[in-house]
PDB file of C-alpha atoms in Angstrom:
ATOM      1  CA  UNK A   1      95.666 103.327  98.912  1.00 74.00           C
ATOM      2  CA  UNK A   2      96.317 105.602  95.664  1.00 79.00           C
ATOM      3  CA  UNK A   3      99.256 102.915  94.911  1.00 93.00           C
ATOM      4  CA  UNK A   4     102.077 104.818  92.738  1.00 96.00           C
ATOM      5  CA  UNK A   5     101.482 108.117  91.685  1.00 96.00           C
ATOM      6  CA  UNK A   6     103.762 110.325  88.980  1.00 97.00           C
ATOM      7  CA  UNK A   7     103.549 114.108  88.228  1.00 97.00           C
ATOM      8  CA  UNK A   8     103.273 115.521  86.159  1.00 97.00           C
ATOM      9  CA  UNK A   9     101.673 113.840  83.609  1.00 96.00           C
ATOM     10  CA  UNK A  10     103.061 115.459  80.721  1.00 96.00           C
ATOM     11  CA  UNK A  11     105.871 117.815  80.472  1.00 96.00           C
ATOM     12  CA  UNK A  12     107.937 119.933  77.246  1.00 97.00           C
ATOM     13  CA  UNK A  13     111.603 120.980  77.917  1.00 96.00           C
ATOM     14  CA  UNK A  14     113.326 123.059  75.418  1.00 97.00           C
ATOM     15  CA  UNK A  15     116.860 121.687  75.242  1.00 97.00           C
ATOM     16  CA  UNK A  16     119.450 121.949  78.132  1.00 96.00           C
ATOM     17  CA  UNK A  17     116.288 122.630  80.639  1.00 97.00           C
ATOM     18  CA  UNK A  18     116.532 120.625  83.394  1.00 96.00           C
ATOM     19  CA  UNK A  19     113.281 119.671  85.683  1.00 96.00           C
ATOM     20  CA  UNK A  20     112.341 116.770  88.302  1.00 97.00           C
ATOM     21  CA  UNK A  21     110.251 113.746  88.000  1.00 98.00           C
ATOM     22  CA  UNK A  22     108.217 113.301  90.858  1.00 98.00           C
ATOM     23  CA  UNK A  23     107.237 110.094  92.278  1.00 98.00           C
ATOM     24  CA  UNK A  24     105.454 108.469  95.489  1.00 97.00           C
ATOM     25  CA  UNK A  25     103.859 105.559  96.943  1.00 97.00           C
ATOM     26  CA  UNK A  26     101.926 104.544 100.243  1.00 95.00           C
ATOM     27  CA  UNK A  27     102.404 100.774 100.327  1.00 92.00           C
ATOM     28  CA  UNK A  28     105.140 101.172 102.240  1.00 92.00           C
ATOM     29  CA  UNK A  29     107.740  99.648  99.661  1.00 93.00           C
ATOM     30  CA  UNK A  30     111.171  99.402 100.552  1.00 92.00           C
ATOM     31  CA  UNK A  31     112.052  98.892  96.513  1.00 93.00           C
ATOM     32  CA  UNK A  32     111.292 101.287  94.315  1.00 96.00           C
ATOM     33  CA  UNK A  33     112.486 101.951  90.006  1.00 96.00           C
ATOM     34  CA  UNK A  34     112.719 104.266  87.311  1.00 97.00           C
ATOM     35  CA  UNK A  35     111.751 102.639  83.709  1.00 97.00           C
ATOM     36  CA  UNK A  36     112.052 104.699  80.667  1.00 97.00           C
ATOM     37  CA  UNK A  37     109.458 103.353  77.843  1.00 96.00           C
ATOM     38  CA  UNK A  38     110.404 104.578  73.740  1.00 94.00           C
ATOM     39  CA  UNK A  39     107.921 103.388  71.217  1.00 84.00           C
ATOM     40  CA  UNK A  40     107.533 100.006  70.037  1.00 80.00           C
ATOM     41  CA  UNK A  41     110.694  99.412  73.189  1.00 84.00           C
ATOM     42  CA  UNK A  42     110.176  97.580  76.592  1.00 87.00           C
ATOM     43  CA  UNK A  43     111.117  99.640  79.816  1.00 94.00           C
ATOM     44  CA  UNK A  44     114.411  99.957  80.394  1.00 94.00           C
ATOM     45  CA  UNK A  45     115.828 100.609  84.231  1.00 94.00           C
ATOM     46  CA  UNK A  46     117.328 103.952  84.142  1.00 96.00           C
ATOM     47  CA  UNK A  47     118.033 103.592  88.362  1.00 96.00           C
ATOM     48  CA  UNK A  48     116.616 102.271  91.669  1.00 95.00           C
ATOM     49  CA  UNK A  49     116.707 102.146  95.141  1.00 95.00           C
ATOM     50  CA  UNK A  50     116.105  99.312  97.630  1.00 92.00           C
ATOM     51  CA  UNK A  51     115.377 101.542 100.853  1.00 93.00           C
ATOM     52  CA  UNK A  52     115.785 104.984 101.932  1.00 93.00           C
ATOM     53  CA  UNK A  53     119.506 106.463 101.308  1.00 93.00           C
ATOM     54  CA  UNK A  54     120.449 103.645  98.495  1.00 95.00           C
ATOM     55  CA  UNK A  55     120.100 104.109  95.210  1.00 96.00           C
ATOM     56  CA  UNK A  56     122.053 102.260  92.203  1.00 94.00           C
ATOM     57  CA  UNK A  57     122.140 102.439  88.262  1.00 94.00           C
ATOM     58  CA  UNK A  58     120.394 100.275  86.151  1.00 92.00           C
ATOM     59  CA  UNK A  59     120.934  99.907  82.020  1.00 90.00           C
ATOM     60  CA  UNK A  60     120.511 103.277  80.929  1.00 94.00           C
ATOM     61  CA  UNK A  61     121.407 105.739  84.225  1.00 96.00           C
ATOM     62  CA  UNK A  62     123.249 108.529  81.857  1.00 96.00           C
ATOM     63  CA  UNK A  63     121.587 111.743  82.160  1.00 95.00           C
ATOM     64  CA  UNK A  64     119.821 111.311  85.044  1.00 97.00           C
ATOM     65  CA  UNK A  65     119.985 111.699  88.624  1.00 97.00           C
ATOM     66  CA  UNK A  66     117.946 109.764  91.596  1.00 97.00           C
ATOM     67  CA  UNK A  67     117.876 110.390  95.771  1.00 94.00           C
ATOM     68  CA  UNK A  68     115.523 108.860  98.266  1.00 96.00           C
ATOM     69  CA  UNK A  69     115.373 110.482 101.413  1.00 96.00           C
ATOM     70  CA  UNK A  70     111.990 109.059 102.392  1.00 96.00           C
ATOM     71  CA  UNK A  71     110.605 105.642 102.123  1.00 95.00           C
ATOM     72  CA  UNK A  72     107.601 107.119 100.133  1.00 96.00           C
ATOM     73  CA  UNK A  73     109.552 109.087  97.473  1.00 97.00           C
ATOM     74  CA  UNK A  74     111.459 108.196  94.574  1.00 98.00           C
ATOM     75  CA  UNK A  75     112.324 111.682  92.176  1.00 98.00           C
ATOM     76  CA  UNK A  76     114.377 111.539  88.935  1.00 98.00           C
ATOM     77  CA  UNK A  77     116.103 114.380  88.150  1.00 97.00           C
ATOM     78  CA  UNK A  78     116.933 115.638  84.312  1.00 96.00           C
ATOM     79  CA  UNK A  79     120.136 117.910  84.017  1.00 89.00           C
ATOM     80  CA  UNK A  80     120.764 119.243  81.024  1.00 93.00           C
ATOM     81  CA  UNK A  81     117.791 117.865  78.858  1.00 95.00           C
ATOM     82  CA  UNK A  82     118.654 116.413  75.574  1.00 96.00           C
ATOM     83  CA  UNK A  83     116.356 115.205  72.815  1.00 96.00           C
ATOM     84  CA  UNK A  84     117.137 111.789  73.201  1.00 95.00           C
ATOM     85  CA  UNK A  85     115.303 111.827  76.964  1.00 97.00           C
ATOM     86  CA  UNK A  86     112.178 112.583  75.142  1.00 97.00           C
ATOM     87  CA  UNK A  87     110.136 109.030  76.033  1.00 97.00           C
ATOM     88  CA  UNK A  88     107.624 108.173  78.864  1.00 97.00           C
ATOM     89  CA  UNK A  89     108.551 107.761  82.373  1.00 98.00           C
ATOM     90  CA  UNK A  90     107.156 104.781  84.742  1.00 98.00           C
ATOM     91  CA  UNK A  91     108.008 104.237  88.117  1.00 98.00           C
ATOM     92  CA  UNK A  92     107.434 101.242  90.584  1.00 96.00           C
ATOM     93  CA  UNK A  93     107.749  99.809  93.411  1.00 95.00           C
ATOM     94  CA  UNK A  94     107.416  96.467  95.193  1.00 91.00           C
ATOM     95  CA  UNK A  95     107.602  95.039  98.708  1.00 86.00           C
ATOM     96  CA  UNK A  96     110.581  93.191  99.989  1.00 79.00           C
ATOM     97  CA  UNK A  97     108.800  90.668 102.155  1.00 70.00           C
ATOM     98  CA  UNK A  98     105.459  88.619 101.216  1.00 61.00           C
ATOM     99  CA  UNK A  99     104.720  89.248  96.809  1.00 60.00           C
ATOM    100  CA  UNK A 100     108.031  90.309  96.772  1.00 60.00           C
ATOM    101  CA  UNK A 101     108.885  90.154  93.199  1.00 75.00           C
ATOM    102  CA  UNK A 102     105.998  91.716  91.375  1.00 84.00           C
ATOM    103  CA  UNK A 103     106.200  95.494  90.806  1.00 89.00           C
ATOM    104  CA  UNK A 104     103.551  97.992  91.094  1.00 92.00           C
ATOM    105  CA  UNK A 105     103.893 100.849  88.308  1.00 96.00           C
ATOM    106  CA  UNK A 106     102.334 104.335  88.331  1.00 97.00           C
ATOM    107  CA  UNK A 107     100.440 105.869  85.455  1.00 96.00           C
ATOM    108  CA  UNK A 108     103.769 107.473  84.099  1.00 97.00           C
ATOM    109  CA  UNK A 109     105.058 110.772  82.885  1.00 97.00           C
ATOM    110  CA  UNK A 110     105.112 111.897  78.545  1.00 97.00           C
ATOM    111  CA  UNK A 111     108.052 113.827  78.597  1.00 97.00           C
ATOM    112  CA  UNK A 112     108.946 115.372  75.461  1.00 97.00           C
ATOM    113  CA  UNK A 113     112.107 117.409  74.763  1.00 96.00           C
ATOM    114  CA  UNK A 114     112.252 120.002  71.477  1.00 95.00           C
TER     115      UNK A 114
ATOM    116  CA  UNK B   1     123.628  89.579  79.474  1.00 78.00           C
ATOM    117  CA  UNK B   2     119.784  88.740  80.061  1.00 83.00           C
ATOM    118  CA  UNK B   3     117.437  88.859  76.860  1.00 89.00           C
ATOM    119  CA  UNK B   4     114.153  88.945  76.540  1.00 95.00           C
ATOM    120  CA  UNK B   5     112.671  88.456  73.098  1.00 96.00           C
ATOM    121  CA  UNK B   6     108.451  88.614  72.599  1.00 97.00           C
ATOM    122  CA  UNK B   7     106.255  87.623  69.527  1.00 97.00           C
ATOM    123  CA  UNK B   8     104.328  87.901  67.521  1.00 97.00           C
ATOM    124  CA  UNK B   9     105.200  92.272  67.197  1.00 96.00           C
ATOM    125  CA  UNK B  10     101.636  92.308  66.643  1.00 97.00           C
ATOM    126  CA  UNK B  11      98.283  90.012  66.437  1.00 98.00           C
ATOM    127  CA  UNK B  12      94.502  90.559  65.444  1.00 98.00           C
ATOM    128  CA  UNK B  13      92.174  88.381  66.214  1.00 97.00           C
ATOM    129  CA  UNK B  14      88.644  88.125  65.494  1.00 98.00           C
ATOM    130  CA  UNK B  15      86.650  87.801  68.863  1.00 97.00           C
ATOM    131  CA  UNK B  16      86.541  84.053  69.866  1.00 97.00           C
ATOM    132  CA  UNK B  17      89.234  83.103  68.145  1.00 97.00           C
ATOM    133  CA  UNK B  18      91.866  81.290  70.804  1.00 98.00           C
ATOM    134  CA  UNK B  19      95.970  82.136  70.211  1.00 98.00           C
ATOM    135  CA  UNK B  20      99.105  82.296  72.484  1.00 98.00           C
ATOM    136  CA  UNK B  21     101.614  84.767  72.962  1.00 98.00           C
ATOM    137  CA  UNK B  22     105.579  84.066  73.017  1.00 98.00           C
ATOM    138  CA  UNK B  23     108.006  84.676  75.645  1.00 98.00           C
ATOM    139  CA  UNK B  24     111.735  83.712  74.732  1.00 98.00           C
ATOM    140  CA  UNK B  25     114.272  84.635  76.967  1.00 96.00           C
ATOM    141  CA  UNK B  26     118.131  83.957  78.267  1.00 93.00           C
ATOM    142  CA  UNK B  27     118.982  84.405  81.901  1.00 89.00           C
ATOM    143  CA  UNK B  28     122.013  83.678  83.951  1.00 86.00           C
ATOM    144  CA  UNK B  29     119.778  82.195  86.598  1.00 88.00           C
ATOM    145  CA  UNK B  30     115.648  82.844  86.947  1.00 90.00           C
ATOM    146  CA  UNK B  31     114.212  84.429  90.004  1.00 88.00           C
ATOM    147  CA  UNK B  32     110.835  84.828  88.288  1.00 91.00           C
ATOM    148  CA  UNK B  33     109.258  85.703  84.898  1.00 94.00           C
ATOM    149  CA  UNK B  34     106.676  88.341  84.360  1.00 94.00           C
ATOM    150  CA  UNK B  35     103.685  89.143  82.563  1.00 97.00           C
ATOM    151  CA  UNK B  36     101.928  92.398  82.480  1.00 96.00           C
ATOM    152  CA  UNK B  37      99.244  94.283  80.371  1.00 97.00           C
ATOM    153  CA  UNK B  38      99.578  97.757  79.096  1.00 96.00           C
ATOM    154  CA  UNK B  39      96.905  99.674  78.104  1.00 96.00           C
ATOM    155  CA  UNK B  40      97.697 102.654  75.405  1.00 92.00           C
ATOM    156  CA  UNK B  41      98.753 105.665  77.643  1.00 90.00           C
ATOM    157  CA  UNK B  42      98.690 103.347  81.122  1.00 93.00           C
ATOM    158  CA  UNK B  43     101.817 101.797  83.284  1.00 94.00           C
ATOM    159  CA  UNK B  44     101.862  98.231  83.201  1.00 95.00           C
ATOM    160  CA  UNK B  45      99.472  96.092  84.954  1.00 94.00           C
ATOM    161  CA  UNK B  46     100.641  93.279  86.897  1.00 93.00           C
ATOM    162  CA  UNK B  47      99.186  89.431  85.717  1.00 95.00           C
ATOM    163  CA  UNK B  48     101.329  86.735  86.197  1.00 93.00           C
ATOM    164  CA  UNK B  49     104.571  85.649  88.213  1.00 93.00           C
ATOM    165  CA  UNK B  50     106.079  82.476  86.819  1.00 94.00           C
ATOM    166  CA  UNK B  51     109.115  80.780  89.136  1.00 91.00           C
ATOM    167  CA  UNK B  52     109.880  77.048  87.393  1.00 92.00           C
ATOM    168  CA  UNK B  53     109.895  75.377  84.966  1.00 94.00           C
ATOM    169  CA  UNK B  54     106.289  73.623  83.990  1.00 96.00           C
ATOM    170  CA  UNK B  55     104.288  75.837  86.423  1.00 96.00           C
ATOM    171  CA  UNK B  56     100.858  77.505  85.361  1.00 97.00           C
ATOM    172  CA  UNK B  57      98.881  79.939  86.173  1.00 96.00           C
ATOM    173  CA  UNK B  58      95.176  80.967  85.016  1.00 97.00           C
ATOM    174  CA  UNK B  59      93.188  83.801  85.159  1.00 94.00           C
ATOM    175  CA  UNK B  60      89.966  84.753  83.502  1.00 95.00           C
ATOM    176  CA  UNK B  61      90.501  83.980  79.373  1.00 96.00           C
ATOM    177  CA  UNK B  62      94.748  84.024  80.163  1.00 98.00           C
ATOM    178  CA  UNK B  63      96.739  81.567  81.345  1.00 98.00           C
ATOM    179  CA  UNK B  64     100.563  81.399  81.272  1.00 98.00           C
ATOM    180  CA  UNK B  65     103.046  78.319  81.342  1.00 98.00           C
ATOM    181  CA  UNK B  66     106.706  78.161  81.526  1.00 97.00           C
ATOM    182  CA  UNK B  67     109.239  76.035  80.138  1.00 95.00           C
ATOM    183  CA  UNK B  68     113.125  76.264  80.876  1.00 92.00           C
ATOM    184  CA  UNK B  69     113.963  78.571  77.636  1.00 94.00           C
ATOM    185  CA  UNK B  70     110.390  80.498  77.201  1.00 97.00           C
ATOM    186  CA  UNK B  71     106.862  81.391  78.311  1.00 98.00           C
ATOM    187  CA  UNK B  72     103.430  81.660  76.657  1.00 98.00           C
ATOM    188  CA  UNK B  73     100.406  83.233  77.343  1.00 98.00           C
ATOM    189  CA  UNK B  74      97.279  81.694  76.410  1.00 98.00           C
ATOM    190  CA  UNK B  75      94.567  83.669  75.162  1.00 98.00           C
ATOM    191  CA  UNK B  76      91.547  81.526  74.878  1.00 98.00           C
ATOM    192  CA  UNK B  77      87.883  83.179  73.400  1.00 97.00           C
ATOM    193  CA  UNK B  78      89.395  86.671  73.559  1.00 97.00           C
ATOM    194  CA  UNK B  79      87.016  89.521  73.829  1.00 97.00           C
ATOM    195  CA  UNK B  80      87.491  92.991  72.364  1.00 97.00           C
ATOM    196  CA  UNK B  81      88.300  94.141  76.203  1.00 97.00           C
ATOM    197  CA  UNK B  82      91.216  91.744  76.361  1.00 97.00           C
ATOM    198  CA  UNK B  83      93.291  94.339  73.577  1.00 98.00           C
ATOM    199  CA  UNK B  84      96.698  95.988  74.959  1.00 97.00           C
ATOM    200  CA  UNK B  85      99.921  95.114  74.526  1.00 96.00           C
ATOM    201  CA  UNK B  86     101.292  92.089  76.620  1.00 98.00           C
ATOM    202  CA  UNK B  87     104.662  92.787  78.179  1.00 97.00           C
ATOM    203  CA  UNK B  88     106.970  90.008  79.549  1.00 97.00           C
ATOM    204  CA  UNK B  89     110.006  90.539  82.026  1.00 95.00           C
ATOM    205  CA  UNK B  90     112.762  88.324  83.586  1.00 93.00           C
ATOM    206  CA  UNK B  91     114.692  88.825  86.993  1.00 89.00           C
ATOM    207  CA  UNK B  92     117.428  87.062  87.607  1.00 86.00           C
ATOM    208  CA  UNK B  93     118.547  85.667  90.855  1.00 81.00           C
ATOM    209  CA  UNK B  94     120.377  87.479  92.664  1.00 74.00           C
ATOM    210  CA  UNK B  95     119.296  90.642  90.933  1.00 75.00           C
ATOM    211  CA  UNK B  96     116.958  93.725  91.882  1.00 73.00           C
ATOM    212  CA  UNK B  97     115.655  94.346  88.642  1.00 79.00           C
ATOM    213  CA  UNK B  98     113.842  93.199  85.723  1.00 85.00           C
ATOM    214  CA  UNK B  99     114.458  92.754  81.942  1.00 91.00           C
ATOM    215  CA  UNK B 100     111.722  93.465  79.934  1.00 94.00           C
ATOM    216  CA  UNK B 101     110.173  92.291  76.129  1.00 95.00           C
ATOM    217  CA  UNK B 102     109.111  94.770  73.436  1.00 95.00           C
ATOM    218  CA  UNK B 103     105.907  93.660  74.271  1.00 96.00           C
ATOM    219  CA  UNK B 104     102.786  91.973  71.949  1.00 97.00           C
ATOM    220  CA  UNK B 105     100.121  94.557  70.851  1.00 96.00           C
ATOM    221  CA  UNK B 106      97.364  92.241  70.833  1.00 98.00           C
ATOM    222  CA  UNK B 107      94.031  93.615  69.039  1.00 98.00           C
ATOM    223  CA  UNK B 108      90.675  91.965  69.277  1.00 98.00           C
ATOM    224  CA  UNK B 109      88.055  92.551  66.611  1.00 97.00           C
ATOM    225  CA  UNK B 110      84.120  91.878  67.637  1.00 96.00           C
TER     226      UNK B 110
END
């Protein structure tokens, strides 16, 4: 299993770009999050989803846009880029049934906006 | 509102040299507390689920214990591979996410 994998890696928007977030897993996770990280910060929940066609905000959902169509994918949409979105991107995901409280978490995306 | 609150910021220690880690947190109701290890530039990487009150759990040179109002992680003879920053988390019951710590950026000197 690759687990939870993010793309890009890295990313620069000039202001008021917008771009998407990609992100995908093949454990077959019916949860799945968004986490923003700033320096010296813990992740904060931007949004998540606990199956296919639900999604709901978490603490800091402003500026950003979520859908999941597909068990497997999980994208996070920018509109409007601002330089306060510039931070690092995780997602995760976790079962619903057996371990069903620990979270897996990709390798994240550096997004920087100038 | 759930808090999570994590220190030291920072520790060094010299290789050998046993310490613990701080975990304070508020929570309407626990599900579960969390501890993960970051490595610089990595997502977090899952160590620990904690459920009640005076359960532990061990693994290699860490082990974690849980009281009603906080959580520690023991680091006993660190080596220099045991450096990253140690993030803690709470869910509460009845709740689909988790609050994280600011983390401890733990460094390990040979």
């Amino acid at each position: 299993n690759a687990g939870v994998t993010q793309t890009p890696k890295f990313r620069i928007l000039k202001i008021g770009q917008s771009m998407t977030l990609q992100c995908a897993q093949d454990m077959n996770h019916n949860y799945m999050y968004w986490y923003r990280q700033d320096p010296g910060m813990g992740l904060k929940l931007i949004y998540y989803s606990v199956g296919a066609g639900i999604t709901d905000k978490g603490e800091v959902p402003n500026g950003y846009n979520v859908s999941r169509s597909t068990t497997e994918d999980f994208p996070l949409r920018l509109e409007l880029a601002a330089p306060s979105q510039t931070s690092v991107y995780f997602c995760a995901s976790r079962p619903s049934t057996g371990e069903a409280d620990t979270q897996y978490f990709g390798p994240g995306t550096r997004l920087t906006v100038l | 509102e759930d808090q999570v609150t994590q220190s030291p910021e920072a520790l060094r220690l010299q290789e050998g040299e046993s310490s613990s880690l701080n975990c304070s947190y508020t929570v309407s109701g626990l599900r579960g507390l969390f501890w993960y290890r970051q490595d610089p530039g990595k997502g977090p990487e899952f160590l620990f689920t904690l459920y009640s009150a005076g359960e532990e759990k061990e693994k290699e040179r860490l082990k974690a214990t849980l009281t009603k109002k906080e959580s520690f992680l023991h680091i006993t003879a660190p080596k220099p591979e045991d450096s990253a920053t140690y993030l803690c988390a709470v869910q509460a019951d009845n709740n689909n996410d988790m609050r994280f710590g600011a983390g401890t950026r733990l460094t390990v000197k040979p």
